[in-house]
Tab-separated table of C-alpha atoms and ligand atoms in Angstrom:
chain	number	residue	atom	x	y	z
A	1264	UNK	CA	10.110	-10.911	49.874
A	1265	UNK	CA	13.823	-11.446	49.839
A	1266	UNK	CA	15.945	-8.325	49.491
A	1267	UNK	CA	18.768	-8.442	46.983
A	1268	UNK	CA	21.687	-6.071	46.875
A	1269	UNK	CA	24.003	-5.278	43.981
A	1270	UNK	CA	26.805	-7.847	43.641
A	1271	UNK	CA	24.938	-10.514	45.651
A	1272	UNK	CA	25.481	-13.985	44.202
A	1273	UNK	CA	22.427	-15.967	43.198
A	1274	UNK	CA	21.867	-19.509	41.931
A	1275	UNK	CA	19.212	-19.659	39.245
A	1276	UNK	CA	17.664	-22.263	36.975
A	1277	UNK	CA	16.821	-20.725	33.571
A	1278	UNK	CA	13.242	-21.537	32.608
A	1279	UNK	CA	12.295	-19.148	29.838
A	1280	UNK	CA	13.626	-16.565	27.444
A	1281	UNK	CA	12.740	-12.869	27.217
A	1282	UNK	CA	11.681	-10.920	24.126
A	1283	UNK	CA	15.254	-9.674	23.823
A	1284	UNK	CA	16.971	-13.027	24.349
A	1285	UNK	CA	17.936	-12.961	28.017
A	1286	UNK	CA	17.364	-16.138	29.998
A	1287	UNK	CA	14.683	-15.889	32.673
A	1288	UNK	CA	14.765	-17.678	36.029
A	1289	UNK	CA	13.375	-17.264	39.522
A	1290	UNK	CA	14.561	-17.262	43.131
A	1291	UNK	CA	11.840	-17.193	45.813
A	1292	UNK	CA	9.294	-15.990	43.267
A	1293	UNK	CA	11.538	-13.097	42.178
A	1294	UNK	CA	12.283	-12.972	38.423
A	1295	UNK	CA	15.807	-12.558	37.040
A	1296	UNK	CA	16.954	-11.688	33.543
A	1297	UNK	CA	20.387	-13.131	32.761
A	1298	UNK	CA	22.142	-12.717	29.405
A	1299	UNK	CA	24.058	-15.503	27.621
A	1300	UNK	CA	22.066	-18.326	29.170
A	1301	UNK	CA	19.691	-20.849	27.624
A	1302	UNK	CA	16.618	-22.624	28.943
A	1303	UNK	CA	17.684	-25.471	31.236
A	1304	UNK	CA	20.994	-23.921	32.356
A	1305	UNK	CA	21.728	-23.832	36.075
A	1306	UNK	CA	23.827	-20.744	36.638
A	1307	UNK	CA	25.506	-18.630	39.222
A	1308	UNK	CA	25.063	-14.924	38.607
A	1309	UNK	CA	25.836	-11.585	40.177
A	1310	UNK	CA	23.009	-9.132	40.903
A	1311	UNK	CA	23.330	-5.937	38.860
A	1312	UNK	CA	20.057	-4.078	39.294
A	1313	UNK	CA	16.694	-4.798	40.905
A	1314	UNK	CA	13.187	-3.416	40.436
A	1315	UNK	CA	10.063	-4.222	42.393
A	1316	UNK	CA	9.397	-7.686	41.071
A	1317	UNK	CA	12.312	-8.435	38.774
A	1318	UNK	CA	16.018	-7.807	38.387
A	1319	UNK	CA	19.021	-8.175	36.112
A	1320	UNK	CA	22.016	-10.324	36.931
A	1321	UNK	CA	25.305	-11.014	35.176
A	1322	UNK	CA	26.273	-14.578	34.358
A	1323	UNK	CA	29.345	-15.694	36.303
A	1324	UNK	CA	29.371	-19.428	35.868
A	1325	UNK	CA	27.233	-22.113	34.324
A	1326	UNK	CA	27.068	-24.632	37.164
A	1327	UNK	CA	25.168	-27.187	35.119
A	1328	UNK	CA	24.769	-26.603	31.384
A	1329	UNK	CA	21.382	-27.244	29.834
A	1330	UNK	CA	20.860	-30.504	28.038
A	1331	UNK	CA	20.041	-28.337	24.994
A	1332	UNK	CA	23.113	-26.116	25.163
A	1333	UNK	CA	25.399	-26.343	22.162
A	1334	UNK	CA	28.546	-24.538	21.066
A	1335	UNK	CA	27.478	-21.586	18.849
A	1336	UNK	CA	28.651	-22.140	15.282
A	1337	UNK	CA	29.489	-18.518	14.686
A	1338	UNK	CA	32.581	-17.087	16.402
A	1339	UNK	CA	30.903	-13.702	16.954
A	1340	UNK	CA	27.488	-15.009	18.078
A	1341	UNK	CA	27.850	-13.340	21.493
A	1342	UNK	CA	28.924	-9.781	20.652
A	1343	UNK	CA	26.946	-9.566	17.388
A	1344	UNK	CA	23.655	-10.227	19.122
A	1345	UNK	CA	21.793	-10.997	15.892
A	1346	UNK	CA	21.365	-14.682	16.761
A	1347	UNK	CA	20.002	-14.840	20.290
A	1348	UNK	CA	19.360	-18.594	20.167
A	1349	UNK	CA	22.584	-19.970	18.666
A	1350	UNK	CA	23.590	-21.691	21.912
A	1351	UNK	CA	20.314	-23.642	21.850
A	1352	UNK	CA	19.942	-26.876	19.913
A	1353	UNK	CA	17.703	-26.273	16.843
A	1354	UNK	CA	15.064	-28.794	17.916
A	1355	UNK	CA	14.810	-26.992	21.242
A	1356	UNK	CA	14.573	-23.617	19.462
A	1357	UNK	CA	11.508	-24.924	17.657
A	1358	UNK	CA	9.955	-26.291	20.852
A	1359	UNK	CA	10.623	-22.950	22.557
A	1360	UNK	CA	8.929	-21.015	19.740
A	1361	UNK	CA	5.961	-23.353	19.687
A	1362	UNK	CA	5.550	-23.071	23.459
A	1363	UNK	CA	5.632	-19.309	23.216
A	1364	UNK	CA	2.811	-19.286	20.656
A	1365	UNK	CA	0.783	-21.675	22.820
A	1366	UNK	CA	1.397	-19.700	26.021
A	1367	UNK	CA	0.416	-16.384	24.455
A	1368	UNK	CA	-2.778	-17.801	23.001
A	1369	UNK	CA	-3.818	-19.363	26.300
A	1370	UNK	CA	-2.676	-16.515	28.592
A	1371	UNK	CA	-3.500	-13.440	26.532
A	1372	UNK	CA	-6.233	-14.920	24.355
A	1373	UNK	CA	-7.829	-16.795	27.238
A	1374	UNK	CA	-8.287	-19.955	25.180
A	1375	UNK	CA	-8.277	-23.246	27.064
A	1376	UNK	CA	-7.515	-25.317	23.999
A	1377	UNK	CA	-5.257	-24.457	21.102
A	1378	UNK	CA	-5.531	-26.567	17.936
A	1379	UNK	CA	-1.784	-26.508	17.220
A	1380	UNK	CA	-0.282	-28.153	14.182
A	1381	UNK	CA	3.457	-28.904	14.292
A	1382	UNK	CA	5.707	-25.899	13.745
A	1383	UNK	CA	7.431	-25.765	10.364
A	1384	UNK	CA	11.191	-25.650	10.891
A	1385	UNK	CA	14.051	-25.683	8.398
A	1386	UNK	CA	16.001	-28.798	7.414
A	1387	UNK	CA	19.101	-26.644	7.208
A	1388	UNK	CA	18.678	-23.696	9.601
A	1389	UNK	CA	21.722	-21.776	8.262
A	1390	UNK	CA	22.436	-19.561	5.246
A	1391	UNK	CA	18.743	-18.910	4.777
A	1392	UNK	CA	18.836	-15.109	4.344
A	1393	UNK	CA	18.678	-13.867	0.762
A	1394	UNK	CA	19.599	-10.340	1.789
A	1395	UNK	CA	22.468	-8.786	3.732
A	1396	UNK	CA	23.581	-5.225	4.406
A	1397	UNK	CA	27.182	-4.843	5.551
A	1398	UNK	CA	28.417	-1.544	6.980
A	1399	UNK	CA	32.026	-0.427	6.363
A	1400	UNK	CA	34.331	1.245	8.842
A	1401	UNK	CA	37.879	1.450	10.186
A	1402	UNK	CA	39.258	-0.500	13.112
A	1403	UNK	CA	41.568	0.925	15.824
A	1404	UNK	CA	44.593	0.515	13.569
A	1405	UNK	CA	42.971	2.195	10.591
A	1406	UNK	CA	42.248	-1.013	8.659
A	1407	UNK	CA	39.082	-1.257	6.591
A	1408	UNK	CA	36.566	-3.583	8.246
A	1409	UNK	CA	33.063	-4.792	7.592
A	1410	UNK	CA	30.673	-6.910	9.613
A	1411	UNK	CA	27.861	-6.096	11.994
A	1412	UNK	CA	27.074	-3.453	14.541
A	1413	UNK	CA	27.536	-4.870	18.032
A	1414	UNK	CA	24.187	-5.118	19.786
A	1415	UNK	CA	22.636	-1.675	19.705
A	1416	UNK	CA	25.944	0.173	19.319
A	1417	UNK	CA	27.617	1.656	16.277
A	1418	UNK	CA	30.923	-0.149	16.536
A	1419	UNK	CA	31.531	-2.761	13.854
A	1420	UNK	CA	32.374	-6.324	14.746
A	1421	UNK	CA	34.495	-7.665	11.953
A	1422	UNK	CA	32.719	-10.580	10.269
A	1423	UNK	CA	32.712	-11.230	6.559
A	1424	UNK	CA	30.892	-14.504	6.786
A	1425	UNK	CA	27.590	-14.339	8.616
A	1426	UNK	CA	26.351	-17.937	8.787
A	1427	UNK	CA	22.778	-16.851	8.118
A	1428	UNK	CA	23.849	-15.263	4.829
A	1429	UNK	CA	24.880	-16.710	1.486
A	1430	UNK	CA	28.429	-17.930	0.886
A	1431	UNK	CA	28.889	-15.429	-1.944
A	1432	UNK	CA	28.748	-12.520	0.519
A	1433	UNK	CA	32.382	-13.183	1.399
A	1434	UNK	CA	33.657	-12.854	-2.151
A	1435	UNK	CA	31.595	-9.722	-2.811
A	1436	UNK	CA	32.992	-8.120	0.346
A	1437	UNK	CA	36.536	-9.185	-0.523
A	1438	UNK	CA	36.262	-7.506	-3.920
A	1439	UNK	CA	34.805	-4.318	-2.517
A	1440	UNK	CA	37.456	-4.128	0.184
A	1441	UNK	CA	40.233	-4.660	-2.397
A	1442	UNK	CA	38.680	-1.920	-4.526
A	1443	UNK	CA	38.615	0.471	-1.574
A	1444	UNK	CA	42.227	-0.273	-0.770
A	1445	UNK	CA	43.389	0.008	-4.378
A	1446	UNK	CA	41.727	3.371	-4.975
A	1447	UNK	CA	41.926	4.738	-1.434
A	1448	UNK	CA	38.198	4.974	-0.940
A	1449	UNK	CA	37.346	5.830	2.637
A	1450	UNK	CA	34.581	4.149	4.627
A	1451	UNK	CA	31.806	6.412	5.815
A	1452	UNK	CA	32.040	7.574	9.419
A	1453	UNK	CA	28.818	8.499	11.157
A	1454	UNK	CA	30.298	10.895	13.734
A	1455	UNK	CA	31.990	13.171	11.194
A	1456	UNK	CA	29.622	12.414	8.282
A	1457	UNK	CA	32.758	11.972	6.137
A	1458	UNK	CA	33.949	9.109	3.955
A	1459	UNK	CA	32.364	7.655	0.818
A	1460	UNK	CA	31.621	3.962	1.272
A	1461	UNK	CA	28.511	3.197	3.313
A	1462	UNK	CA	26.719	-0.197	3.400
A	1463	UNK	CA	26.984	-2.908	0.769
A	1464	UNK	CA	23.610	-4.447	-0.014
A	1465	UNK	CA	23.666	-7.990	-1.393
A	1466	UNK	CA	20.595	-9.965	-2.481
A	1467	UNK	CA	20.172	-13.337	-4.135
A	1468	UNK	CA	17.271	-15.055	-5.811
A	1469	UNK	CA	17.469	-18.532	-4.291
A	1470	UNK	CA	15.500	-20.178	-7.065
A	1471	UNK	CA	17.174	-18.340	-9.957
A	1472	UNK	CA	20.696	-18.014	-8.525
A	1473	UNK	CA	20.749	-14.334	-9.566
A	1474	UNK	CA	22.828	-12.018	-7.368
A	1475	UNK	CA	22.544	-8.261	-6.887
A	1476	UNK	CA	25.095	-5.903	-5.374
A	1477	UNK	CA	24.213	-2.324	-4.555
A	1478	UNK	CA	26.885	-0.137	-2.971
A	1479	UNK	CA	25.598	2.744	-0.869
A	1480	UNK	CA	27.755	5.884	-1.088
A	1481	UNK	CA	27.918	9.258	0.583
A	1482	UNK	CA	28.635	11.032	-2.713
A	1483	UNK	CA	27.504	11.246	-6.321
A	1484	UNK	CA	29.665	8.660	-8.023
A	1485	UNK	CA	31.627	5.526	-7.336
A	1486	UNK	CA	35.239	5.970	-8.561
A	1487	UNK	CA	36.618	3.372	-10.984
A	1488	UNK	CA	33.310	1.568	-10.985
A	1489	UNK	CA	34.145	-0.143	-14.299
A	1490	UNK	CA	36.955	-2.071	-12.620
A	1491	UNK	CA	34.747	-3.009	-9.698
A	1492	UNK	CA	32.055	-4.278	-12.061
A	1493	UNK	CA	34.630	-6.438	-13.846
A	1494	UNK	CA	35.771	-7.973	-10.562
A	1495	UNK	CA	32.250	-8.589	-9.297
A	1496	UNK	CA	31.240	-10.211	-12.589
A	1497	UNK	CA	33.710	-12.993	-11.845
A	1498	UNK	CA	31.277	-14.181	-9.169
A	1499	UNK	CA	28.862	-16.746	-10.655
A	1500	UNK	CA	25.274	-15.506	-10.741
A	1501	UNK	CA	26.136	-11.786	-10.675
A	1502	UNK	CA	23.186	-10.165	-12.457
A	1503	UNK	CA	22.732	-6.625	-11.211
A	1504	UNK	CA	25.307	-4.081	-9.972
A	1505	UNK	CA	24.426	-0.571	-8.911
A	1506	UNK	CA	25.149	2.145	-6.406
A	1507	UNK	CA	22.775	4.021	-4.186
A	1508	UNK	CA	23.230	7.627	-3.144
A	1509	UNK	CA	22.686	8.386	0.531
A	1510	UNK	CA	24.198	11.687	1.606
A	1511	UNK	CA	21.934	12.092	4.624
A	1512	UNK	CA	23.066	12.047	8.220
A	1513	UNK	CA	20.883	9.104	9.092
A	1514	UNK	CA	20.991	5.489	10.155
A	1515	UNK	CA	18.548	4.617	7.381
A	1516	UNK	CA	20.690	2.468	5.107
A	1517	UNK	CA	19.445	3.287	1.611
A	1518	UNK	CA	18.825	6.633	-0.048
A	1519	UNK	CA	16.161	7.193	-2.733
A	1520	UNK	CA	18.390	7.218	-5.789
A	1521	UNK	CA	19.876	4.156	-7.471
A	1522	UNK	CA	22.354	4.404	-10.371
A	1523	UNK	CA	22.727	1.318	-12.454
A	1524	UNK	CA	26.224	0.051	-13.301
A	1525	UNK	CA	25.503	-3.338	-14.852
A	1526	UNK	CA	22.464	-5.448	-15.732
A	1527	UNK	CA	18.728	-4.767	-15.798
A	1528	UNK	CA	18.485	-3.027	-12.412
A	1529	UNK	CA	16.767	-5.958	-10.741
A	1530	UNK	CA	16.989	-9.666	-10.061
A	1531	UNK	CA	14.165	-12.170	-10.370
A	1532	UNK	CA	13.014	-14.820	-7.939
A	1533	UNK	CA	10.100	-17.150	-7.373
A	1534	UNK	CA	7.982	-18.071	-4.392
A	1535	UNK	CA	6.003	-21.109	-5.427
A	1536	UNK	CA	4.947	-20.451	-9.015
A	1537	UNK	CA	4.817	-16.686	-8.596
A	1538	UNK	CA	7.620	-14.608	-10.050
A	1539	UNK	CA	8.974	-11.470	-8.371
A	1540	UNK	CA	11.140	-8.684	-9.673
A	1541	UNK	CA	13.411	-7.392	-6.907
A	1542	UNK	CA	15.193	-4.053	-7.202
A	1543	UNK	CA	17.573	-2.621	-4.578
A	1544	UNK	CA	14.799	-0.614	-2.937
A	1545	UNK	CA	11.980	-3.133	-3.066
A	1546	UNK	CA	10.807	-5.175	-0.128
A	1547	UNK	CA	11.067	-8.945	-0.354
A	1548	UNK	CA	10.828	-11.617	2.314
A	1549	UNK	CA	14.329	-12.532	3.559
A	1550	UNK	CA	13.759	-16.260	4.014
A	1551	UNK	CA	12.190	-17.448	0.750
A	1552	UNK	CA	12.190	-21.153	1.692
A	1553	UNK	CA	10.089	-20.593	4.813
A	1554	UNK	CA	8.003	-17.865	3.158
A	1555	UNK	CA	6.828	-20.431	0.656
A	1556	UNK	CA	5.815	-22.782	3.492
A	1557	UNK	CA	4.079	-20.017	5.446
A	1558	UNK	CA	2.135	-18.595	2.516
A	1559	UNK	CA	1.438	-22.123	1.274
A	1560	UNK	CA	-0.192	-22.783	4.657
A	1561	UNK	CA	-2.167	-19.532	4.376
A	1562	UNK	CA	-3.349	-20.636	0.937
A	1563	UNK	CA	-4.336	-24.081	2.203
A	1564	UNK	CA	-6.206	-22.533	5.155
A	1565	UNK	CA	-8.052	-20.210	2.757
A	1566	UNK	CA	-9.573	-23.341	1.193
A	1567	UNK	CA	-10.048	-21.773	-2.228
A	1568	UNK	CA	-11.879	-23.519	-5.064
A	1569	UNK	CA	-11.770	-20.789	-7.705
A	1570	UNK	CA	-15.033	-18.970	-7.023
A	1571	UNK	CA	-14.079	-16.984	-3.923
A	1572	UNK	CA	-13.643	-13.291	-3.291
A	1573	UNK	CA	-10.705	-12.675	-0.989
A	1574	UNK	CA	-9.372	-9.605	0.833
A	1575	UNK	CA	-5.661	-9.572	1.719
A	1576	UNK	CA	-5.102	-6.874	4.347
A	1577	UNK	CA	-1.592	-5.502	5.065
A	1578	UNK	CA	-0.590	-7.002	1.729
A	1579	UNK	CA	2.876	-5.425	1.301
A	1580	UNK	CA	4.194	-6.211	-2.194
A	1581	UNK	CA	1.307	-8.620	-2.613
A	1582	UNK	CA	3.146	-11.878	-2.004
A	1583	UNK	CA	0.122	-13.492	-0.387
A	1584	UNK	CA	-2.350	-11.747	-2.722
A	1585	UNK	CA	-0.662	-13.210	-5.797
A	1586	UNK	CA	-0.411	-16.619	-4.176
A	1587	UNK	CA	-4.163	-16.520	-3.514
A	1588	UNK	CA	-5.005	-15.065	-6.935
A	1589	UNK	CA	-3.883	-18.308	-8.546
A	1590	UNK	CA	-6.836	-20.079	-6.910
A	1591	UNK	CA	-9.454	-17.358	-6.243
A	1592	UNK	CA	-11.964	-15.530	-8.403
A	1593	UNK	CA	-10.902	-12.112	-7.173
A	1594	UNK	CA	-8.369	-10.792	-4.660
A	1595	UNK	CA	-8.309	-7.293	-3.163
A	1596	UNK	CA	-5.137	-6.166	-1.412
A	1597	UNK	CA	-4.767	-3.263	1.036
A	1598	UNK	CA	-1.432	-1.765	2.084
A	1599	UNK	CA	-0.336	1.531	3.613
A	1600	UNK	CA	2.978	1.997	1.707
A	1601	UNK	CA	2.380	3.308	-1.849
A	1602	UNK	CA	5.729	2.005	-3.167
A	1603	UNK	CA	4.850	-1.520	-2.012
A	1604	UNK	CA	1.568	-1.302	-3.914
A	1605	UNK	CA	3.430	-0.199	-7.051
A	1606	UNK	CA	5.564	-3.333	-6.715
A	1607	UNK	CA	2.477	-5.449	-6.062
A	1608	UNK	CA	0.813	-4.181	-9.251
A	1609	UNK	CA	4.015	-4.720	-11.235
A	1610	UNK	CA	4.307	-8.271	-9.902
A	1611	UNK	CA	0.669	-8.990	-10.790
A	1612	UNK	CA	1.359	-7.832	-14.376
A	1613	UNK	CA	4.574	-9.852	-14.513
A	1614	UNK	CA	2.591	-12.983	-13.657
A	1615	UNK	CA	-0.358	-12.190	-15.896
A	1616	UNK	CA	-2.689	-12.218	-12.889
A	1617	UNK	CA	-5.510	-9.828	-13.722
A	1618	UNK	CA	-7.918	-10.811	-10.954
A	1619	UNK	CA	-6.170	-8.713	-8.285
A	1620	UNK	CA	-6.844	-5.133	-7.317
A	1621	UNK	CA	-4.860	-3.092	-4.815
A	1622	UNK	CA	-5.774	-0.197	-2.541
A	1623	UNK	CA	-3.289	2.166	-0.891
A	1624	UNK	CA	-4.329	3.097	2.645
A	1625	UNK	CA	-4.812	1.892	6.167
A	1626	UNK	CA	-6.640	-1.411	6.457
A	1627	UNK	CA	-8.742	0.057	9.288
A	1628	UNK	CA	-9.862	2.890	6.986
A	1629	UNK	CA	-10.047	1.316	3.528
A	1630	UNK	CA	-12.026	-1.751	4.582
A	1631	UNK	CA	-14.762	0.086	6.594
A	1632	UNK	CA	-15.036	2.687	3.838
A	1633	UNK	CA	-15.430	0.101	1.094
A	1634	UNK	CA	-17.897	-1.841	3.198
A	1635	UNK	CA	-20.000	1.197	4.052
A	1636	UNK	CA	-19.995	2.623	0.532
A	1637	UNK	CA	-20.132	-0.480	-1.617
A	1638	UNK	CA	-21.086	-3.311	0.753
A	1639	UNK	CA	-18.012	-5.207	-0.439
A	1640	UNK	CA	-18.097	-8.915	0.206
A	1641	UNK	CA	-15.531	-11.542	1.185
A	1642	UNK	CA	-15.534	-15.319	1.394
A	1643	UNK	CA	-12.092	-15.209	2.946
A	1644	UNK	CA	-10.124	-12.412	4.617
A	1645	UNK	CA	-6.384	-12.781	5.075
A	1646	UNK	CA	-4.490	-10.455	7.412
A	1647	UNK	CA	-0.707	-10.189	7.827
A	1648	UNK	CA	-0.294	-7.145	10.092
A	1649	UNK	CA	2.906	-5.704	11.592
A	1650	UNK	CA	3.773	-6.537	15.226
A	1651	UNK	CA	1.123	-4.319	16.715
A	1652	UNK	CA	-1.577	-6.482	15.175
A	1653	UNK	CA	-4.925	-5.367	13.739
A	1654	UNK	CA	-6.707	-2.174	14.650
A	1655	UNK	CA	-10.076	-2.782	16.310
A	1656	UNK	CA	-11.872	-0.837	13.538
A	1657	UNK	CA	-10.435	-3.366	11.101
A	1658	UNK	CA	-11.515	-6.393	13.179
A	1659	UNK	CA	-14.926	-4.843	13.675
A	1660	UNK	CA	-15.466	-4.537	9.918
A	1661	UNK	CA	-14.234	-8.089	9.365
A	1662	UNK	CA	-16.878	-9.290	11.817
A	1663	UNK	CA	-19.574	-7.232	10.050
A	1664	UNK	CA	-18.545	-8.603	6.646
A	1665	UNK	CA	-18.772	-12.093	8.113
A	1666	UNK	CA	-16.407	-14.083	5.872
A	1667	UNK	CA	-16.510	-17.857	6.315
A	1668	UNK	CA	-12.775	-17.926	6.937
A	1669	UNK	CA	-10.219	-15.543	8.364
A	1670	UNK	CA	-6.587	-16.497	7.811
A	1671	UNK	CA	-4.379	-14.631	10.249
A	1672	UNK	CA	-0.633	-14.524	9.511
A	1673	UNK	CA	1.216	-13.005	12.455
A	1674	UNK	CA	4.751	-12.059	13.420
A	1675	UNK	CA	3.804	-11.509	17.062
A	1676	UNK	CA	1.773	-14.154	18.847
A	1677	UNK	CA	0.883	-11.775	21.707
A	1678	UNK	CA	-1.099	-9.377	19.509
A	1679	UNK	CA	-2.385	-12.348	17.519
A	1680	UNK	CA	-3.829	-13.776	20.749
A	1681	UNK	CA	-5.488	-10.450	21.573
A	1682	UNK	CA	-7.089	-10.243	18.111
A	1683	UNK	CA	-8.151	-13.910	18.203
A	1684	UNK	CA	-9.937	-13.212	21.442
A	1685	UNK	CA	-11.874	-10.382	19.802
A	1686	UNK	CA	-12.891	-12.594	16.883
A	1687	UNK	CA	-13.828	-15.467	19.218
A	1688	UNK	CA	-16.082	-13.119	21.187
A	1689	UNK	CA	-17.772	-12.075	17.951
A	1690	UNK	CA	-18.859	-15.319	16.395
A	1691	UNK	CA	-15.606	-16.924	15.257
A	1692	UNK	CA	-13.787	-20.075	16.246
A	1693	UNK	CA	-10.069	-20.869	16.074
A	1694	UNK	CA	-9.635	-23.979	13.996
A	1695	UNK	CA	-5.911	-24.298	13.279
A	1696	UNK	CA	-2.707	-22.703	14.532
A	1697	UNK	CA	0.678	-23.391	12.981
A	1698	UNK	CA	4.064	-21.822	13.671
A	1699	UNK	CA	6.618	-21.268	10.940
A	1700	UNK	CA	10.250	-20.630	11.774
A	1701	UNK	CA	11.222	-17.807	9.434
A	1702	UNK	CA	14.242	-16.803	11.517
A	1703	UNK	CA	16.206	-19.803	12.833
A	1704	UNK	CA	18.796	-18.829	15.515
A	1705	UNK	CA	16.873	-15.615	16.221
A	1706	UNK	CA	13.876	-14.978	18.450
A	1707	UNK	CA	11.040	-14.046	16.140
A	1708	UNK	CA	8.391	-16.542	15.111
A	1709	UNK	CA	5.665	-16.386	12.516
A	1710	UNK	CA	2.289	-18.028	12.980
A	1711	UNK	CA	-0.524	-18.842	10.586
A	1712	UNK	CA	-4.066	-19.410	11.918
A	1713	UNK	CA	-7.361	-20.449	10.489
A	1714	UNK	CA	-10.311	-18.797	12.197
A	1715	UNK	CA	-13.765	-19.813	10.957
A	1716	UNK	CA	-17.303	-18.615	11.406
A	1717	UNK	CA	-18.737	-20.588	14.323
B	2043	LIG	N1	2.304	-10.062	3.297
B	2043	LIG	C1	3.159	-8.948	3.018
B	2043	LIG	C2	3.988	-8.492	4.189
B	2043	LIG	C3	3.191	-7.991	5.334
B	2043	LIG	S1	4.171	-7.147	6.514
B	2043	LIG	C4	4.088	-9.309	1.886
B	2043	LIG	O1	4.230	-10.454	1.577
B	2043	LIG	O2	4.712	-8.436	1.324
B	2043	LIG	C5	2.986	-5.981	7.110
B	2043	LIG	C6	2.626	-4.901	6.116
B	2043	LIG	O3	1.620	-4.072	6.708
B	2043	LIG	C7	3.773	-3.953	5.772
B	2043	LIG	O4	3.916	-3.949	4.375
B	2043	LIG	C8	3.304	-2.578	6.280
B	2043	LIG	O5	3.706	-1.521	5.440
B	2043	LIG	C9	1.801	-2.731	6.273
B	2043	LIG	N2	1.015	-1.891	7.188
B	2043	LIG	C10	1.351	-1.424	8.394
B	2043	LIG	N3	0.312	-0.806	8.977
B	2043	LIG	C11	-0.725	-0.878	8.106
B	2043	LIG	C12	-2.089	-0.433	8.150
B	2043	LIG	N4	-2.573	0.211	9.191
B	2043	LIG	N5	-2.865	-0.704	7.091
B	2043	LIG	C13	-2.381	-1.380	6.020
B	2043	LIG	N6	-1.107	-1.821	5.924
B	2043	LIG	C14	-0.286	-1.578	6.960
C-alpha cells in the first residue's frame, strides 16, 4: 500500500459523494474524502490526514471540471453548508440519489434486482421550503445580521435570501431588523446568554398563501410589538404573528410558550385534499409539493379500495394516516411523541375523518402488545420510521400479522435496505421502489417501497 504523508499532492478523480457531502475518489485503492468537489471532477489535492484505509485531502485545483459541475446559484453555498449539492446539475443530483438508493439496496439488502421506478424530482428545485428559522446576531462591527450558522459553528453568515426559502422571508427579516434598530433591541448572544432577539420563525402555507411569523425572544415581552405587527401586516398573506419565549441556555430554537400578537395562532395548508392546521410549535413537512407526491405514491402502493384496515406506524402528525383514511375502512396510527398525536387527532377532526384512531407509544411496543392482546389485523401496514429504521420487534410483529402489503417510506436507504432484507427473508417480496427528492440541493433522499406477501 502506498504511504501518504501530510501535504503530499495527489491527483484524484471524484467518483462518489459521502454522507456529509465530501467528494470521494481513489488512488491505488486508497479512498480520499475531498470537500467542495462533485462527481466527475478531476482534482489536485493536498493530503491533510490519513487513517488505515482512507484519508482527507484539501482541494487545491480542479484540473478538469466535471461535465455536471455548475456555478452554485447562491453566493454563500460554500460556507453555509446547507446545500451540499449546489455545484451539481439538478439532473445529475437526481441520478446520484437514485444510484445511492439502488446501491444500498443491492449492497446492504443483498438484492440482485431492484424494481426501481423513476425518481420524482422537482420541476423547480428552488424556493421549496415552507419553513425557515433565522438566527440574529452582531457582526464584527456591531451591525445586526441574520442568516445561517456556518457549517457546524455558531458564527452567522449573513444571508437574508436563502434560495430554498420563500421570497417573503426577505421582507419579514427587513422589517424585524428595522424594528430592532429603531427600538434598540439587542440580538441574543449564546456565550453571554444576553440579548433579547433570538430566531425568527417563518412558515407559509403554499396552497393557501397564508404566512406566519413567530419571533423567539429571551425575555417575557416583545417591546413595541404593535408597531411591528403593523409593519408585518403590509406583507401580503400575513395571517399569524406571535412571539415565543425561550429563556433557556440551549441551542433548541423554540421554547414551550407562544404569545399571540395577531391572527388565530395558526395558518392552514393542504396536502392533497387534506387540510392541516399549523401552529408555531407543530411539526409539518417542509417541502409540501414533494410530500404530496411521496404520500400520493404511498397511497397508490397501498392499493386501497375502501374495505381495508391499515396501520400507519411512526405516523407523526398523521399526514399519511389521513391521506389513507380517505380510501380505507379504518386506519390506526402509532407515534412516540404525544404532541404529534394531539395534532394528528385535531387534523382528523378538522377533516371530518372519523375512521382513524391514534396510539401514543413506540411502534415496537404498541404493535406487539395490540397483536398479542387483541389479535389486531391489517391488510396494509405503512411505516415511515426515522433514520435508524424499524426495530426488529416491530418487523417481527409485521411478519406475524402478515398483511398483504407493506408500504415502507424511508429517509435513509441504508436502514431501509436492512429492513427489506429482513422482510424478504420472512415471506415478503419487494415489488416497487421509488425515490422522491424532498430536499433538492441537499443530500437527503426519501424512498417509497411496496413490499408484498410472496
Ligand atoms: N409520516 C409522519 C412523519 C414520520 S417521521 C408525518 O407525516 O408526520 C418519523 C416519526 O417517527 C417521527 O414523528 C418520530 O417522532 C416518530 N418515532 C420515532 N421513533 C419512534 C418509535 N420507536 N415508535 C413510534 N414512532 C417513532
